[in-house]
Amino acid sequence: MSNSYYEFFCPVKVIAGKAALEHIPYELSGLAAKRPMIVTDKGVRAAGLLDPIIAACEESGLEIVSIYDDVPPDSSTTVVRDIAAVYRKEKCDSIIAIGGGSAIDTGKAVNILVSEGGDEIAKYSGAGVLKRPLKPFLVVPTTAGTGSEVTSIAVITDEKKGVKLPFTSSYLLPNAAVIDPRMTLTLPPHITAATAMDAMTHAVESFTCMAKNPLSDAYAAAAIKKVSHSLLQVMDNPKDSDARLELAQASTMAGIAFSNSMVGLVHSLGHATGAICHLPHGLCMSLYLPYVLEYNLETIRGPLGELLLHLEGPEIYSATPASRRAEASISALRKLRDALYKRCQLPRTLKETGKVTEEQLDQIAEMALDDGSIMFNPKEVTLKDARAVLQRAWA
Amino acid sequence: MLAKRIQPMASQAKRLYVELMFQVMGRALQAVSEVDGEVQKEAQVLPEGFLFEMMVMPEGAKLIVEHIGGGRFHYHGDSAPRAVNVSIQFKHLTHAFMVLSFQEKTSIAFAHDRMLVDGDVSYAVRMTRVLNRLESFILPKIIAKRAVKEYPDNLHLPEKLISAAQIYLKVATHFIQTARA
Ligand SMILES: [Fe+2]
């Protein structure tokens, strides 16, 4: 695999660690923002996650002018327009998105409308439409998985047309991502597991797919090490805030890695399965990861073998002959999945999900072939290949 | 300007080559869509009247084809009758030349950020598969292997296209030689 040319870009300031939330007022003032609006969902508010942020701002004399807490799991153009209207009415001047992938994507889209004007977000869909910086924008992730705080893409559903609109521009990137362990402390076990496996998949695919490069490799490897080291620790002791912070950082690092080197077939299959069977994204990632690595094995033997060091540590790495390391990496991931199954029944096969029928596999395979991420899979995938991987993932 | 004075011939040759290649590919795309079931199967999913463009930034050569229904493509030359649906844009003439002279695989070029996709990504993925199929069709196996990720094993060259392949090869080798010089 040639990496004779690459591009790497991540201008997001990362603010991470204990008492990170208390840096929000200072960061906003540095951006000349005085009237921030919070964009979030009901779950985040109910979990009390807004309280420390609001308190931190008030203590610095910064008033949160408006809170929109009704972002649905699948954000739509209507929601974006409504939020933009509130933003304008309340004369806000900046956005803080707090939540998982949907709240963050919504924040990005709202930022387009309130910066560029108008009510039609669809107009800005596509690549490279935006030509100038948007309003001050901070992101506080409350799951450790999607990495959306460092990606330059947002996906919003156009309900009327029934299509998903992609928006890509480096101007969608927030000015800062605030990673505070308090935000993920109450995440339930199955969501913790699934989202961490999403981060793991971002890192593994980034490290083994076609656009891999030395800089994204460094982020990906470090992310894999953190997830391998901390995920089970968090599962066994959910209140371990050090380990929680490790997962949250891993998620951001994996996000930086994959937004620069893209993902592959695990995501193609996962996106299709999510759309057809309505399974959570992280669950699909965990489910497909080993089967896809087995499919890609001969093309990615080198890099996959290197990952054993980060998955299992130096002792096992050095005790494993070089020719067996790629297989050992896959075994390590399978072992991790078994451990997660034991702790929170995170499904390892499509059958275990109880939500997929064998008849749906053809449809999933066909849809996966149309997914953009398939272009970056190191090995060419035909319909027959995709179907075979799905069959192996069945039971 | 300075670069122009230093390397006028090389750049001129690249430009000509890319223009010619777009023409060959456009015609071949139309021809292949008339005979090959695989290409038709891929193309059938595209809406009728769907316009696909490949171009070189900023205002360079263009290739435009339209899906006219039934999996058939019509080659429009370098001007589109209306706004295109999917556009693949090479960032620089050199990048287009590298891909079209098979020094960089299409998939690698995507991975290397050599080009941008504007429009529905799922259609762009589909068109990439069509182009891969086309390349393995009209190129001799040895060159096609350099152009696509994997060479399809179910490829049987129809008589009609074998001659196209020979013309293509002549054009390609000639230009690689002159442009590299
Ligand atoms: Fe993901």
Coordinates of C-alpha atoms and ligand atoms in Angstrom, one line a residue:
Chain A
M1 CA 0.0 0.0 0.0
S2 CA 1.5 3.3 -1.1
N3 CA 1.3 6.3 1.2
S4 CA 3.3 8.5 -1.1
Y5 CA 0.9 11.4 -0.6
Y6 CA -1.5 12.4 2.1
E7 CA -3.3 15.3 3.7
F8 CA -3.9 15.8 7.4
F9 CA -6.0 18.5 8.9
C10 CA -7.3 19.1 12.4
P11 CA -7.6 22.7 13.6
V12 CA -9.9 21.9 16.6
K13 CA -8.6 23.0 19.9
V14 CA -9.0 20.0 22.3
I15 CA -9.7 21.0 25.9
A16 CA -9.6 17.7 27.9
G17 CA -9.5 16.5 31.5
K18 CA -10.7 17.3 35.0
A19 CA -12.6 20.6 35.2
A20 CA -12.5 21.1 31.5
L21 CA -16.1 22.4 31.4
E22 CA -15.0 25.4 33.5
H23 CA -12.9 26.5 30.5
I24 CA -15.9 27.1 28.4
P25 CA -16.5 30.8 29.4
Y26 CA -12.9 31.6 28.8
E27 CA -12.9 30.0 25.4
L28 CA -16.1 31.8 24.4
S29 CA -14.8 35.1 25.5
G30 CA -11.7 34.5 23.4
L31 CA -14.0 34.2 20.4
A32 CA -15.8 37.4 21.4
A33 CA -19.0 35.4 22.1
K34 CA -21.3 36.8 24.8
R35 CA -24.7 35.2 24.1
P36 CA -24.3 31.4 23.6
M37 CA -27.1 29.0 22.8
I38 CA -27.0 25.4 23.9
V39 CA -28.2 22.7 21.5
T40 CA -28.8 19.4 23.1
D41 CA -31.3 16.6 23.6
K42 CA -33.8 15.6 26.4
G43 CA -31.6 12.7 27.6
V44 CA -28.6 14.9 28.2
R45 CA -30.8 17.4 30.1
A46 CA -32.5 14.7 32.2
A47 CA -29.2 13.2 33.1
G48 CA -28.3 16.6 34.7
L49 CA -25.3 17.1 32.4
L50 CA -26.2 20.7 31.6
D51 CA -26.0 21.7 35.2
P52 CA -22.2 21.9 35.6
I53 CA -21.9 23.8 32.3
I54 CA -24.6 26.4 33.1
A55 CA -23.0 26.8 36.6
A56 CA -19.6 27.2 35.1
C57 CA -20.8 29.9 32.8
E58 CA -22.8 31.7 35.5
E59 CA -19.8 31.8 37.8
S60 CA -17.9 33.6 35.1
G61 CA -20.8 36.0 34.5
L62 CA -21.7 34.5 31.2
E63 CA -25.4 34.0 30.6
I64 CA -26.6 31.1 28.5
V65 CA -29.2 32.9 26.5
S66 CA -31.2 29.9 25.2
I67 CA -31.3 26.2 25.5
Y68 CA -32.8 24.0 22.8
D69 CA -33.1 20.5 24.3
D70 CA -35.3 18.7 21.8
V71 CA -32.9 17.3 19.2
P72 CA -34.2 13.9 18.0
P73 CA -31.9 10.9 17.5
D74 CA -32.1 11.5 13.8
S75 CA -32.0 15.2 13.3
S76 CA -34.0 16.8 10.5
T77 CA -34.0 20.0 8.3
T78 CA -37.1 21.1 10.2
V79 CA -35.4 20.9 13.6
V80 CA -32.4 22.8 12.2
R81 CA -34.7 25.6 10.9
D82 CA -36.6 25.8 14.2
I83 CA -33.4 26.1 16.2
A84 CA -32.0 28.7 13.9
A85 CA -35.2 30.7 14.4
V86 CA -34.8 30.6 18.2
Y87 CA -31.2 31.6 17.8
R88 CA -32.1 34.7 15.8
K89 CA -35.0 35.6 18.0
E90 CA -32.8 35.5 21.1
K91 CA -30.0 37.3 19.4
C92 CA -27.5 34.6 20.2
D93 CA -23.9 34.9 18.9
S94 CA -22.5 31.4 19.4
I95 CA -23.5 27.7 19.8
I96 CA -22.5 25.0 22.3
A97 CA -23.6 21.6 21.1
I98 CA -23.8 19.1 23.9
G99 CA -24.6 15.4 23.3
G100 CA -23.9 12.5 20.9
G101 CA -23.6 12.5 17.1
S102 CA -27.1 13.9 16.5
A103 CA -26.8 16.9 18.7
I104 CA -23.4 17.7 17.4
D105 CA -24.5 17.3 13.7
T106 CA -27.5 19.5 14.5
G107 CA -25.2 22.2 16.0
K108 CA -23.1 22.2 12.9
A109 CA -26.1 22.5 10.6
V110 CA -27.6 25.3 12.7
N111 CA -24.3 27.1 12.6
I112 CA -24.5 27.1 8.8
L113 CA -28.0 28.7 8.8
V114 CA -27.3 31.3 11.4
S115 CA -24.0 32.3 9.8
E116 CA -25.0 32.2 6.1
G117 CA -28.6 33.2 6.5
G118 CA -31.9 31.8 5.1
D119 CA -34.1 28.9 6.2
E120 CA -33.1 26.3 3.6
I121 CA -30.3 24.2 5.0
A122 CA -30.6 21.9 1.9
K123 CA -29.1 24.7 -0.2
Y124 CA -25.7 24.2 1.6
S125 CA -25.6 20.4 1.2
G126 CA -22.6 18.9 -0.5
A127 CA -18.9 19.4 -0.4
G128 CA -17.1 22.8 -0.4
V129 CA -20.2 24.9 -0.5
L130 CA -19.2 27.0 2.5
K131 CA -16.5 29.6 1.7
R132 CA -15.9 31.4 5.0
P133 CA -15.8 30.7 8.8
L134 CA -19.0 30.4 10.7
K135 CA -20.1 31.6 14.2
P136 CA -18.2 30.6 17.3
F137 CA -19.0 26.9 18.0
L138 CA -18.0 24.6 20.9
V139 CA -18.8 20.9 21.2
V140 CA -19.1 18.9 24.4
P141 CA -19.5 15.2 23.6
T142 CA -21.5 13.1 26.0
T143 CA -20.7 9.8 24.4
A144 CA -17.2 8.4 23.8
G145 CA -17.5 7.1 20.3
T146 CA -18.6 9.1 17.3
G147 CA -15.7 11.5 17.2
S148 CA -18.1 14.1 15.6
E149 CA -16.4 16.8 17.6
V150 CA -13.4 16.6 15.2
T151 CA -15.0 15.7 11.9
S152 CA -15.9 18.2 9.2
I153 CA -19.2 16.5 8.3
A154 CA -22.8 16.6 9.4
V155 CA -25.7 14.5 8.2
I156 CA -29.3 15.9 8.4
T157 CA -32.4 14.1 7.2
D158 CA -34.7 15.9 4.8
E159 CA -38.0 14.6 5.9
K160 CA -40.0 15.8 2.9
K161 CA -37.7 14.2 0.4
G162 CA -36.9 11.2 2.7
V163 CA -33.1 11.6 2.0
K164 CA -30.1 12.2 4.2
L165 CA -28.3 15.4 3.3
P166 CA -24.5 15.4 3.8
F167 CA -22.7 18.6 4.6
T168 CA -18.9 18.7 4.4
S169 CA -16.7 21.6 5.0
S170 CA -13.8 22.3 7.3
Y171 CA -15.8 25.3 8.5
L172 CA -18.1 22.9 10.3
L173 CA -15.3 22.0 12.7
P174 CA -15.9 23.5 16.1
N175 CA -13.5 26.0 17.5
A176 CA -13.0 23.7 20.5
A177 CA -14.0 20.3 21.7
V178 CA -14.4 20.1 25.4
I179 CA -13.8 16.6 26.8
D180 CA -14.7 16.3 30.5
P181 CA -15.0 12.9 32.3
R182 CA -18.2 14.2 34.1
M183 CA -20.0 14.0 30.7
T184 CA -19.7 10.3 30.2
L185 CA -19.8 9.1 33.8
T186 CA -23.5 8.2 33.8
L187 CA -23.5 6.6 30.3
P188 CA -25.3 3.1 30.7
P189 CA -23.1 0.0 30.1
H190 CA -24.4 -1.1 26.7
I191 CA -24.0 2.4 25.3
T192 CA -20.6 2.8 26.8
A193 CA -19.6 -0.5 25.2
A194 CA -21.1 0.2 21.8
T195 CA -19.8 3.7 21.5
A196 CA -16.3 2.6 22.6
M197 CA -16.3 -0.1 19.9
D198 CA -17.3 2.6 17.4
A199 CA -14.2 4.5 18.4
M200 CA -12.1 1.3 18.2
T201 CA -13.5 0.6 14.7
H202 CA -12.7 4.2 13.6
A203 CA -9.1 3.6 14.7
V204 CA -8.7 0.1 13.3
E205 CA -10.2 1.0 9.9
S206 CA -8.2 4.2 9.8
F207 CA -5.0 2.2 10.4
T208 CA -5.8 -0.5 7.8
C209 CA -7.7 1.3 5.0
M210 CA -6.4 2.9 1.9
A211 CA -5.9 6.5 3.0
K212 CA -3.8 5.6 6.1
N213 CA -0.9 8.0 6.7
P214 CA 1.7 8.5 9.3
L215 CA -0.1 11.2 11.2
S216 CA -3.5 9.4 11.3
D217 CA -1.7 6.2 12.2
A218 CA -0.2 7.8 15.3
Y219 CA -3.7 8.9 16.5
A220 CA -5.3 5.6 15.6
A221 CA -2.7 3.5 17.4
A222 CA -2.9 5.6 20.5
A223 CA -6.7 5.4 20.5
I224 CA -6.6 1.6 20.2
K225 CA -4.3 1.3 23.1
K226 CA -6.5 3.5 25.3
V227 CA -9.7 1.6 24.4
S228 CA -8.1 -1.8 24.9
H229 CA -6.7 -0.7 28.2
S230 CA -9.7 1.2 29.6
L231 CA -12.9 -0.2 28.2
L232 CA -13.3 -3.2 30.5
Q233 CA -12.1 -1.2 33.4
V234 CA -15.0 1.2 32.8
M235 CA -17.4 -1.7 32.3
D236 CA -16.5 -3.1 35.7
N237 CA -16.4 0.2 37.4
P238 CA -18.5 2.8 35.6
K239 CA -17.6 5.6 38.1
D240 CA -13.9 5.3 37.3
S241 CA -13.5 8.8 36.0
D242 CA -9.9 8.4 35.0
A243 CA -10.8 5.4 32.8
R244 CA -13.8 7.3 31.5
L245 CA -11.5 10.2 30.4
E246 CA -9.3 7.7 28.7
L247 CA -12.2 6.4 26.6
A248 CA -13.4 10.0 25.8
Q249 CA -9.9 11.0 24.7
A250 CA -9.6 7.8 22.6
S251 CA -12.8 8.6 20.9
T252 CA -11.6 12.1 20.0
M253 CA -8.2 10.7 18.8
A254 CA -9.9 8.0 16.7
G255 CA -12.1 10.8 15.3
I256 CA -9.1 12.8 14.3
A257 CA -7.6 9.7 12.7
F258 CA -10.6 8.6 10.6
S259 CA -11.6 12.1 9.5
N260 CA -8.2 12.3 7.9
S261 CA -7.9 8.7 6.6
M262 CA -11.5 7.5 6.3
V263 CA -13.1 4.2 7.2
G264 CA -13.9 1.1 5.2
L265 CA -16.2 -1.9 4.8
V266 CA -17.2 -2.2 8.5
H267 CA -18.8 1.2 8.2
S268 CA -20.4 0.5 4.8
L269 CA -22.1 -2.6 6.3
G270 CA -22.9 -0.8 9.5
H271 CA -24.5 2.2 7.8
A272 CA -26.6 -0.2 5.7
T273 CA -27.6 -2.3 8.7
G274 CA -28.5 0.8 10.7
A275 CA -30.7 2.1 7.9
I276 CA -32.5 -1.2 7.3
C277 CA -32.7 -2.8 10.7
H278 CA -32.5 0.3 12.9
L279 CA -29.6 -1.1 15.0
P280 CA -27.4 1.4 16.8
H281 CA -24.2 2.4 14.9
G282 CA -21.7 1.3 17.6
L283 CA -23.4 -2.1 18.0
C284 CA -23.0 -2.7 14.2
M285 CA -19.3 -1.7 14.3
S286 CA -18.6 -4.1 17.1
L287 CA -20.5 -6.8 15.3
Y288 CA -18.8 -6.5 11.9
L289 CA -15.3 -5.6 12.9
P290 CA -13.7 -9.1 13.1
Y291 CA -15.5 -10.4 10.0
V292 CA -14.4 -7.6 7.9
L293 CA -10.8 -7.8 9.1
E294 CA -10.8 -11.5 8.2
Y295 CA -12.1 -10.6 4.7
N296 CA -9.4 -7.9 4.3
L297 CA -6.7 -10.0 6.0
E298 CA -4.3 -10.7 3.2
T299 CA -4.3 -7.1 2.1
I300 CA -3.7 -5.7 5.6
R301 CA -1.6 -8.3 7.2
G302 CA 1.3 -5.8 7.9
P303 CA -0.6 -3.0 9.6
L304 CA -3.1 -5.3 11.3
G305 CA -0.2 -7.3 12.8
E306 CA 1.4 -4.0 14.2
L307 CA -1.9 -3.3 16.0
L308 CA -1.3 -6.3 18.2
L309 CA 1.1 -4.2 20.2
H310 CA -1.6 -1.7 21.0
L311 CA -4.4 -4.3 21.5
E312 CA -2.5 -6.7 23.8
G313 CA 0.6 -4.9 25.0
P314 CA 4.3 -5.6 24.5
E315 CA 4.5 -9.1 26.2
I316 CA 2.0 -10.8 24.0
Y317 CA 3.2 -8.8 20.9
S318 CA 6.8 -10.0 21.3
A319 CA 5.8 -13.6 22.2
T320 CA 3.7 -13.8 19.0
P321 CA 5.7 -14.7 15.8
A322 CA 5.4 -11.9 13.2
S323 CA 3.6 -14.1 10.8
R324 CA 0.8 -14.7 13.3
R325 CA 0.3 -11.2 14.6
A326 CA -2.5 -10.2 12.2
E327 CA -4.6 -13.2 13.3
A328 CA -3.8 -12.5 16.9
S329 CA -5.1 -9.0 16.5
I330 CA -8.4 -10.3 15.3
S331 CA -8.5 -12.8 18.2
A332 CA -7.8 -9.9 20.6
L333 CA -10.8 -8.0 19.2
R334 CA -13.0 -11.2 19.4
K335 CA -11.9 -11.6 23.0
L336 CA -12.9 -8.1 23.8
R337 CA -16.3 -8.6 22.2
D338 CA -16.8 -11.8 24.3
A339 CA -16.0 -9.9 27.4
L340 CA -18.5 -7.2 26.5
Y341 CA -21.1 -9.8 25.7
K342 CA -20.6 -11.2 29.1
R343 CA -21.0 -7.8 30.8
C344 CA -23.8 -6.2 28.8
Q345 CA -24.9 -8.7 26.1
L346 CA -23.5 -6.5 23.3
P347 CA -24.4 -8.8 20.3
R348 CA -21.5 -10.5 18.4
T349 CA -23.6 -11.8 15.5
L350 CA -26.5 -10.6 13.5
K351 CA -28.6 -13.4 15.0
E352 CA -27.8 -12.4 18.5
T353 CA -29.3 -8.9 17.8
G354 CA -32.7 -10.5 17.4
K355 CA -33.5 -7.7 15.0
V356 CA -32.2 -8.9 11.7
T357 CA -33.6 -11.7 9.6
E358 CA -31.6 -13.8 7.2
E359 CA -33.8 -12.5 4.3
Q360 CA -32.5 -9.0 4.9
L361 CA -28.9 -9.8 4.2
D362 CA -29.2 -9.3 0.4
Q363 CA -30.7 -5.9 1.0
I364 CA -28.0 -5.0 3.4
A365 CA -25.3 -6.1 1.0
E366 CA -26.7 -4.1 -1.8
M367 CA -27.0 -1.0 0.2
A368 CA -23.5 -1.4 1.6
L369 CA -22.1 -1.4 -1.9
D370 CA -23.4 2.2 -2.4
D371 CA -21.9 3.5 0.8
G372 CA -19.1 6.1 0.3
S373 CA -16.8 4.4 2.8
I374 CA -16.5 1.3 0.6
M375 CA -14.2 3.3 -1.7
F376 CA -11.5 3.3 1.0
N377 CA -11.7 -0.4 1.9
P378 CA -8.3 -1.8 1.0
K379 CA -9.8 -4.8 -0.8
E380 CA -12.3 -4.5 -3.6
V381 CA -15.8 -5.6 -2.5
T382 CA -18.3 -7.2 -4.9
L383 CA -21.9 -7.9 -4.0
K384 CA -21.0 -11.6 -3.6
D385 CA -18.1 -10.6 -1.2
A386 CA -20.4 -8.4 0.9
R387 CA -23.0 -11.1 1.1
A388 CA -20.3 -13.7 2.2
V389 CA -19.1 -11.4 5.0
L390 CA -22.7 -10.9 6.2
Q391 CA -23.3 -14.7 6.1
R392 CA -20.3 -15.1 8.4
A393 CA -21.5 -12.4 10.7
W394 CA -24.9 -14.1 10.8
A395 CA -24.3 -16.7 13.5
Chain B
M1 CA 4.0 31.9 -15.6
L2 CA 7.6 31.0 -14.9
A3 CA 6.6 27.3 -14.8
K4 CA 5.0 27.7 -18.2
R5 CA 8.3 28.9 -19.7
I6 CA 10.3 26.2 -18.2
Q7 CA 8.1 23.2 -19.1
P8 CA 5.8 24.3 -21.9
M9 CA 5.9 20.9 -23.7
A10 CA 5.3 18.7 -20.8
S11 CA 2.3 20.6 -19.6
Q12 CA 0.9 20.9 -23.1
A13 CA 1.3 17.2 -23.6
K14 CA -0.5 16.4 -20.4
R15 CA -3.3 18.7 -21.3
L16 CA -3.7 17.1 -24.7
Y17 CA -3.5 13.6 -23.2
V18 CA -6.1 14.2 -20.6
E19 CA -8.5 15.8 -23.1
L20 CA -8.0 12.8 -25.5
M21 CA -8.4 10.3 -22.7
F22 CA -11.7 11.9 -21.6
Q23 CA -12.9 11.6 -25.2
V24 CA -11.9 8.0 -25.4
M25 CA -13.4 7.2 -22.1
G26 CA -16.7 9.0 -22.9
R27 CA -17.1 7.1 -26.1
A28 CA -16.1 3.8 -24.5
L29 CA -18.5 4.4 -21.7
Q30 CA -21.3 4.7 -24.2
A31 CA -20.1 1.7 -26.2
V32 CA -19.6 -0.6 -23.1
S33 CA -23.1 0.4 -21.7
E34 CA -24.6 -1.0 -25.0
V35 CA -23.0 -4.4 -24.7
D36 CA -22.0 -5.2 -21.1
G37 CA -24.6 -6.5 -18.7
E38 CA -22.6 -5.7 -15.6
V39 CA -22.3 -2.0 -16.5
Q40 CA -26.0 -1.9 -17.4
K41 CA -26.9 -3.5 -14.1
E42 CA -24.9 -0.8 -12.2
A43 CA -26.2 2.0 -14.4
Q44 CA -29.9 1.0 -14.2
V45 CA -30.2 2.3 -10.7
L46 CA -29.3 5.8 -11.8
P47 CA -32.2 8.1 -12.5
E48 CA -33.0 8.7 -16.2
G49 CA -31.4 11.9 -17.3
F50 CA -28.7 11.6 -14.6
L51 CA -25.6 13.6 -15.7
F52 CA -22.1 12.5 -14.6
E53 CA -19.1 14.7 -15.1
M54 CA -15.4 14.3 -14.6
M55 CA -13.4 17.4 -14.8
V56 CA -10.0 19.0 -14.2
M57 CA -10.0 22.1 -11.9
P58 CA -10.3 25.0 -12.3
E59 CA -11.7 25.1 -15.9
G60 CA -9.9 22.3 -17.6
A61 CA -11.0 19.3 -19.7
K62 CA -14.4 17.7 -19.1
L63 CA -16.1 14.4 -19.7
I64 CA -19.9 14.3 -19.5
V65 CA -22.2 11.3 -19.9
E66 CA -25.9 11.0 -19.3
H67 CA -27.8 7.9 -18.2
I68 CA -30.6 7.7 -20.9
G69 CA -32.4 4.8 -19.3
G70 CA -32.1 1.0 -19.3
G71 CA -28.5 1.2 -18.1
R72 CA -27.3 3.0 -21.3
F73 CA -25.0 6.0 -21.3
H74 CA -24.9 8.8 -23.8
Y75 CA -21.6 10.7 -24.2
H76 CA -22.1 14.5 -24.3
G77 CA -18.5 15.6 -25.0
D78 CA -17.4 18.4 -22.7
S79 CA -20.6 20.4 -22.4
A80 CA -23.6 19.4 -20.2
P81 CA -27.2 20.2 -21.3
R82 CA -28.0 21.2 -17.7
A83 CA -26.5 21.1 -14.2
V84 CA -24.7 17.8 -13.6
N85 CA -25.8 15.5 -10.7
V86 CA -22.4 14.1 -9.8
S87 CA -19.1 15.6 -10.5
I88 CA -15.7 14.1 -9.9
Q89 CA -13.1 17.0 -9.9
F90 CA -9.4 16.5 -10.2
K91 CA -7.6 19.2 -8.2
H92 CA -4.9 19.6 -10.8
L93 CA -4.1 18.6 -14.3
T94 CA -1.2 16.6 -13.0
H95 CA -3.5 14.4 -10.8
A96 CA -5.8 13.8 -13.7
F97 CA -2.8 12.8 -15.8
M98 CA -1.5 10.4 -13.2
V99 CA -4.8 8.6 -13.0
L100 CA -5.6 8.6 -16.7
S101 CA -2.1 7.4 -17.6
F102 CA -2.5 4.6 -15.0
Q103 CA 0.3 5.7 -12.8
E104 CA -2.1 6.1 -9.9
K105 CA -5.1 3.9 -9.4
T106 CA -8.5 5.6 -9.2
S107 CA -9.1 4.3 -5.7
I108 CA -5.7 5.5 -4.5
A109 CA -6.3 8.9 -6.1
F110 CA -9.5 9.1 -4.0
A111 CA -7.5 8.1 -0.9
H112 CA -4.8 10.6 -1.7
D113 CA -7.4 13.5 -2.0
R114 CA -6.5 14.0 -5.6
M115 CA -10.1 14.7 -6.5
L116 CA -13.3 15.9 -5.0
V117 CA -16.8 14.4 -5.3
D118 CA -19.7 16.7 -5.6
G119 CA -23.2 15.3 -5.5
D120 CA -24.7 12.1 -4.2
V121 CA -21.9 9.9 -2.9
S122 CA -23.7 6.6 -3.5
Y123 CA -24.0 7.5 -7.2
A124 CA -20.4 8.5 -7.2
V125 CA -19.5 5.1 -5.8
R126 CA -21.6 3.4 -8.5
M127 CA -19.9 5.5 -11.2
T128 CA -16.5 4.5 -9.9
R129 CA -17.4 0.9 -10.2
V130 CA -18.6 1.5 -13.8
L131 CA -15.3 3.3 -14.6
N132 CA -13.3 0.4 -13.0
R133 CA -15.3 -2.0 -15.2
L134 CA -14.7 0.2 -18.2
E135 CA -11.0 0.4 -17.5
S136 CA -10.6 -3.3 -17.2
F137 CA -12.6 -3.7 -20.4
I138 CA -10.8 -1.4 -22.8
L139 CA -7.3 -1.7 -21.4
P140 CA -5.0 -4.7 -21.8
K141 CA -5.0 -6.7 -18.6
I142 CA -1.5 -5.6 -17.7
I143 CA -2.3 -1.9 -17.7
A144 CA -5.8 -2.4 -16.2
K145 CA -4.3 -4.1 -13.2
R146 CA -2.5 -0.8 -12.5
A147 CA -5.7 1.2 -12.9
V148 CA -8.2 -0.8 -10.7
K149 CA -8.0 -2.3 -7.2
E150 CA -8.8 -5.8 -8.5
Y151 CA -9.1 -7.1 -11.9
P152 CA -12.6 -8.8 -12.4
D153 CA -12.4 -12.5 -13.1
N154 CA -15.7 -12.6 -15.1
L155 CA -14.4 -10.5 -17.9
H156 CA -15.0 -11.7 -21.5
L157 CA -14.0 -9.2 -24.1
P158 CA -16.6 -8.7 -26.8
E159 CA -15.1 -8.5 -30.3
K160 CA -16.3 -5.0 -30.7
L161 CA -14.2 -3.8 -27.8
I162 CA -11.0 -5.6 -28.6
S163 CA -10.2 -3.1 -31.3
A164 CA -11.0 -0.2 -29.0
A165 CA -8.5 -1.7 -26.5
Q166 CA -5.8 -1.6 -29.2
I167 CA -6.5 1.9 -30.1
Y168 CA -6.5 2.9 -26.5
L169 CA -3.2 1.2 -25.8
K170 CA -1.6 2.9 -28.7
V171 CA -2.8 6.3 -27.5
A172 CA -1.8 5.6 -24.0
T173 CA 1.7 4.3 -24.5
H174 CA 2.4 7.1 -27.0
F175 CA 1.4 9.8 -24.6
I176 CA 3.1 8.3 -21.6
Q177 CA 6.3 8.3 -23.6
T178 CA 6.0 11.9 -24.9
A179 CA 4.7 13.3 -21.7
R180 CA 7.4 11.8 -19.5
A181 CA 10.1 13.0 -21.8
Ligands
FE1 FE -18.4 5.0 13.2

